[in-house]
mmCIF file of C-alpha atoms in Angstrom:
data_model
loop_
_atom_site.group_PDB
_atom_site.id
_atom_site.type_symbol
_atom_site.label_atom_id
_atom_site.label_comp_id
_atom_site.label_asym_id
_atom_site.label_seq_id
_atom_site.Cartn_x
_atom_site.Cartn_y
_atom_site.Cartn_z
ATOM 1 C CA MET A 1 -0.119 -0.059 -0.029
ATOM 2 C CA LEU A 2 1.207 3.730 -0.899
ATOM 3 C CA ASN A 3 2.311 5.796 1.979
ATOM 4 C CA ASP A 4 0.365 9.197 2.388
ATOM 5 C CA GLU A 5 3.480 11.150 0.923
ATOM 6 C CA THR A 6 3.911 9.348 -2.459
ATOM 7 C CA PHE A 7 0.196 9.563 -2.738
ATOM 8 C CA ASP A 8 0.432 13.083 -2.433
ATOM 9 C CA VAL A 9 3.024 12.978 -5.024
ATOM 10 C CA LEU A 10 1.305 10.814 -7.753
ATOM 11 C CA MET A 11 -1.818 12.996 -7.415
ATOM 12 C CA GLU A 12 0.561 16.266 -7.872
ATOM 13 C CA ILE A 13 2.154 14.464 -11.097
ATOM 14 C CA ARG A 14 -1.638 13.507 -12.127
ATOM 15 C CA GLN A 15 -2.728 17.240 -11.863
ATOM 16 C CA VAL A 16 0.711 18.653 -13.464
ATOM 17 C CA ASP A 17 -0.294 16.090 -16.297
ATOM 18 C CA LYS A 18 -3.656 17.332 -16.696
ATOM 19 C CA GLN A 19 -2.306 21.067 -16.542
ATOM 20 C CA ILE A 20 -0.368 19.850 -19.482
ATOM 21 C CA SER A 21 -2.539 18.211 -21.383
ATOM 22 C CA HIS A 22 -4.689 21.344 -21.143
ATOM 23 C CA CYS A 23 -2.019 23.861 -22.219
ATOM 24 C CA LYS A 24 -1.224 21.386 -25.281
ATOM 25 C CA HIS A 25 -4.801 21.534 -26.128
ATOM 26 C CA GLN A 26 -4.829 25.432 -25.779
ATOM 27 C CA VAL A 27 -1.616 25.747 -27.702
ATOM 28 C CA GLU A 28 -3.466 23.665 -30.317
ATOM 29 C CA ILE A 29 -6.486 25.927 -30.362
ATOM 30 C CA GLU A 30 -4.290 28.953 -30.581
ATOM 31 C CA THR A 31 -2.193 27.385 -33.127
ATOM 32 C CA GLN A 32 -5.376 26.716 -35.391
ATOM 33 C CA GLN A 33 -7.097 30.332 -34.202
ATOM 34 C CA LEU A 34 -3.630 31.812 -35.676
ATOM 35 C CA ALA A 35 -3.799 29.722 -39.226
ATOM 36 C CA ASP A 36 -7.358 31.408 -39.594
ATOM 37 C CA LEU A 37 -6.078 34.915 -39.157
ATOM 38 C CA GLU A 38 -3.250 34.669 -40.972
ATOM 39 C CA ARG A 39 -6.003 32.976 -44.107
ATOM 40 C CA LYS A 40 -8.099 35.980 -43.159
ATOM 41 C CA ILE A 41 -5.329 38.716 -43.476
ATOM 42 C CA ASN A 42 -4.303 37.081 -46.892
ATOM 43 C CA ARG A 43 -7.940 37.185 -47.782
ATOM 44 C CA VAL A 44 -8.105 41.087 -46.975
ATOM 45 C CA GLN A 45 -4.875 41.543 -48.686
ATOM 46 C CA GLU A 46 -5.880 39.641 -51.783
ATOM 47 C CA GLU A 47 -9.436 42.110 -51.785
ATOM 48 C CA LYS A 48 -7.293 45.066 -51.654
ATOM 49 C CA LEU A 49 -4.727 44.014 -54.719
ATOM 50 C CA LYS A 50 -8.231 43.101 -56.845
ATOM 51 C CA ALA A 51 -9.384 46.600 -55.608
ATOM 52 C CA LEU A 52 -6.203 48.428 -56.604
ATOM 53 C CA SER A 53 -6.594 46.442 -60.160
ATOM 54 C CA LEU A 54 -9.818 47.582 -60.542
ATOM 55 C CA LYS A 55 -9.133 50.938 -59.857
ATOM 56 C CA HIS A 56 -5.938 50.613 -62.250
ATOM 57 C CA CYS A 57 -8.538 49.298 -64.829
ATOM 58 C CA VAL A 58 -10.745 52.277 -64.295
ATOM 59 C CA GLU A 59 -8.365 54.966 -64.584
ATOM 60 C CA GLU A 60 -7.103 53.505 -67.822
ATOM 61 C CA GLN A 61 -10.704 52.992 -69.020
ATOM 62 C CA THR A 62 -11.015 56.559 -68.415
ATOM 63 C CA LEU A 63 -7.725 57.729 -70.058
ATOM 64 C CA TYR A 64 -8.899 55.886 -73.034
ATOM 65 C CA LEU A 65 -12.497 57.325 -72.725
ATOM 66 C CA ASN A 66 -11.058 60.825 -72.306
ATOM 67 C CA LYS A 67 -9.205 60.499 -75.527
ATOM 68 C CA GLU A 68 -12.069 59.284 -77.506
ATOM 69 C CA PHE A 69 -14.058 61.975 -76.599
ATOM 70 C CA GLU A 70 -11.371 64.653 -77.005
ATOM 71 C CA HIS A 71 -10.669 63.113 -80.610
ATOM 72 C CA ILE A 72 -14.870 63.189 -81.132
ATOM 73 C CA HIS A 73 -15.192 66.978 -80.053
ATOM 74 C CA GLN A 74 -12.374 67.846 -82.465
ATOM 75 C CA VAL A 75 -13.972 66.127 -85.167
ATOM 76 C CA TYR A 76 -17.730 67.538 -84.631
ATOM 77 C CA ASP A 77 -16.005 70.751 -83.852
ATOM 78 C CA SER A 78 -13.892 70.762 -87.154
ATOM 79 C CA SER A 79 -17.226 69.647 -89.008
ATOM 80 C CA ILE A 80 -19.481 72.453 -87.342
ATOM 81 C CA GLU A 81 -16.551 75.018 -88.392
ATOM 82 C CA TYR A 82 -16.629 73.465 -91.940
ATOM 83 C CA PHE A 83 -20.720 73.690 -92.395
ATOM 84 C CA ASP A 84 -20.742 77.024 -90.408
ATOM 85 C CA LYS A 85 -18.162 78.354 -93.362
ATOM 86 C CA TYR A 86 -20.063 76.460 -96.188
ATOM 87 C CA ILE A 87 -23.238 77.794 -95.067
ATOM 88 C CA ASP A 88 -22.161 81.511 -94.652
ATOM 89 C CA ILE A 89 -20.440 80.960 -98.484
ATOM 90 C CA VAL A 90 -23.931 79.806 -99.470
ATOM 91 C CA ASP A 91 -25.675 82.252 -98.036
ATOM 92 C CA ASP A 92 -23.606 84.977 -99.581
ATOM 93 C CA LEU A 93 -24.750 83.217 -103.001
ATOM 94 C CA ASP A 94 -27.528 84.835 -104.978
ATOM 95 C CA PRO A 95 -31.149 84.106 -103.818
ATOM 96 C CA ASN A 96 -32.020 83.624 -107.265
ATOM 97 C CA ASP A 97 -30.261 80.358 -107.841
ATOM 98 C CA SER A 98 -32.108 77.001 -108.226
ATOM 99 C CA ASP A 99 -34.164 75.193 -105.927
ATOM 100 C CA GLU A 100 -31.190 72.496 -105.557
ATOM 101 C CA ASP A 101 -29.276 75.064 -103.389
ATOM 102 C CA ASP A 102 -32.082 75.275 -101.064
ATOM 103 C CA LYS A 103 -32.179 71.752 -100.859
ATOM 104 C CA THR A 104 -28.432 71.708 -100.199
ATOM 105 C CA ILE A 105 -28.249 74.309 -97.775
ATOM 106 C CA ALA A 106 -31.303 72.597 -95.939
ATOM 107 C CA GLU A 107 -29.357 69.269 -95.971
ATOM 108 C CA LEU A 108 -26.297 71.361 -94.453
ATOM 109 C CA VAL A 109 -27.980 72.560 -91.894
ATOM 110 C CA LYS A 110 -29.702 69.495 -91.017
ATOM 111 C CA ARG A 111 -26.333 67.974 -90.863
ATOM 112 C CA ARG A 112 -24.792 70.638 -88.688
ATOM 113 C CA ASP A 113 -27.743 70.631 -86.179
ATOM 114 C CA ILE A 114 -27.361 66.672 -86.111
ATOM 115 C CA LEU A 115 -23.881 67.308 -85.229
ATOM 116 C CA LEU A 116 -24.342 69.456 -82.282
ATOM 117 C CA LYS A 117 -26.905 67.288 -80.772
ATOM 118 C CA ASN A 118 -24.197 64.622 -81.351
ATOM 119 C CA ILE A 119 -21.805 66.475 -79.606
ATOM 120 C CA GLN A 120 -24.528 67.395 -76.599
ATOM 121 C CA GLN A 121 -25.058 63.745 -76.164
ATOM 122 C CA THR A 122 -21.702 62.979 -76.286
ATOM 123 C CA ALA A 123 -21.162 65.325 -73.393
ATOM 124 C CA LYS A 124 -23.793 64.233 -71.475
ATOM 125 C CA GLU A 125 -22.319 60.592 -71.391
ATOM 126 C CA LYS A 126 -19.042 62.140 -70.395
ATOM 127 C CA GLU A 127 -20.378 63.673 -67.539
ATOM 128 C CA GLU A 128 -22.373 60.252 -66.789
ATOM 129 C CA MET A 129 -19.329 58.262 -67.382
ATOM 130 C CA ALA A 130 -17.204 60.838 -64.732
ATOM 131 C CA SER A 131 -19.859 60.077 -62.457
ATOM 132 C CA LYS A 132 -19.856 56.295 -62.663
ATOM 133 C CA LEU A 133 -16.230 56.905 -62.298
ATOM 134 C CA ASN A 134 -16.557 58.904 -59.476
ATOM 135 C CA ASP A 135 -19.032 56.336 -57.624
ATOM 136 C CA ILE A 136 -16.454 53.394 -58.502
ATOM 137 C CA GLU A 137 -13.770 55.453 -57.314
ATOM 138 C CA LEU A 138 -15.600 56.149 -53.783
ATOM 139 C CA GLN A 139 -16.623 52.408 -53.639
ATOM 140 C CA ILE A 140 -12.677 51.307 -53.967
ATOM 141 C CA ARG A 141 -11.673 53.887 -51.388
ATOM 142 C CA MET A 142 -14.940 52.650 -48.787
ATOM 143 C CA VAL A 143 -13.538 48.711 -49.839
ATOM 144 C CA GLN A 144 -9.936 49.933 -49.241
ATOM 145 C CA LYS A 145 -11.002 51.715 -45.764
ATOM 146 C CA ARG A 146 -12.905 49.030 -44.851
ATOM 147 C CA ASN A 147 -10.073 46.451 -45.713
ATOM 148 C CA GLU A 148 -7.485 48.216 -44.064
ATOM 149 C CA GLU A 149 -9.669 48.462 -40.704
ATOM 150 C CA TYR A 150 -10.201 44.637 -40.884
ATOM 151 C CA LYS A 151 -6.618 44.138 -41.801
ATOM 152 C CA ASN A 152 -5.617 46.022 -38.643
ATOM 153 C CA LYS A 153 -8.084 44.558 -36.064
ATOM 154 C CA LEU A 154 -7.030 40.645 -37.451
ATOM 155 C CA GLN A 155 -3.728 42.397 -36.778
ATOM 156 C CA LYS A 156 -4.425 43.497 -33.292
ATOM 157 C CA VAL A 157 -6.286 39.601 -32.741
ATOM 158 C CA LEU A 158 -3.085 38.013 -34.368
ATOM 159 C CA ASP A 159 -0.504 39.922 -31.767
ATOM 160 C CA GLN A 160 -2.905 39.073 -29.027
ATOM 161 C CA LYS A 161 -3.300 35.122 -30.042
ATOM 162 C CA LEU A 162 0.778 35.050 -30.734
ATOM 163 C CA GLN A 163 1.214 36.935 -27.205
ATOM 164 C CA GLU A 164 -1.580 34.119 -25.454
ATOM 165 C CA GLU A 165 0.579 31.267 -27.683
ATOM 166 C CA ARG A 166 4.123 32.744 -25.934
ATOM 167 C CA ASP A 167 2.665 33.062 -22.862
ATOM 168 C CA LEU A 168 1.410 29.372 -22.982
ATOM 169 C CA GLN A 169 4.506 28.124 -23.900
ATOM 170 C CA ALA A 170 6.553 29.663 -21.368
ATOM 171 C CA LYS A 171 3.935 28.332 -18.604
ATOM 172 C CA LEU A 172 4.135 24.903 -20.390
ATOM 173 C CA ASN A 173 8.055 25.235 -20.255
ATOM 174 C CA SER A 174 8.130 26.274 -16.599
ATOM 175 C CA ASP A 175 6.049 23.256 -15.604
#
């Protein structure tokens, strides 16, 4: 039969063994939580890269559209100048000329009016695109801000979990 001192030592060993098992279990849980946090941080960074890529694409499209709109405006402006000049020349002609001149003038005026309408429509579309671009940029900034806040939050939790793991390791090593 065991004496009381041996029994107390065995009970103490058993208690320490339970603590060690508990600490090991905590370390495993904390390690899993750290891995989960690292995956979340990676996902946030991937989302941030996607947002930056989207922003870059939008900026490239905006530059392209601005160049196209500028070219369209130049063509329309030169066409309007041409038609205005031609109409001025035609206006200077003798009013007793044939009906063919009247038809030509009417057609030129009609084309000029169509071009003016197209310019106005293009300007309106450009404004709409600029508005959409601003909305997209605002959304990108909001997502970036949210991702940054989430990343900071995850980093704090990660730091806390790492500290807890170090504390558990230190406690485990000291026992």
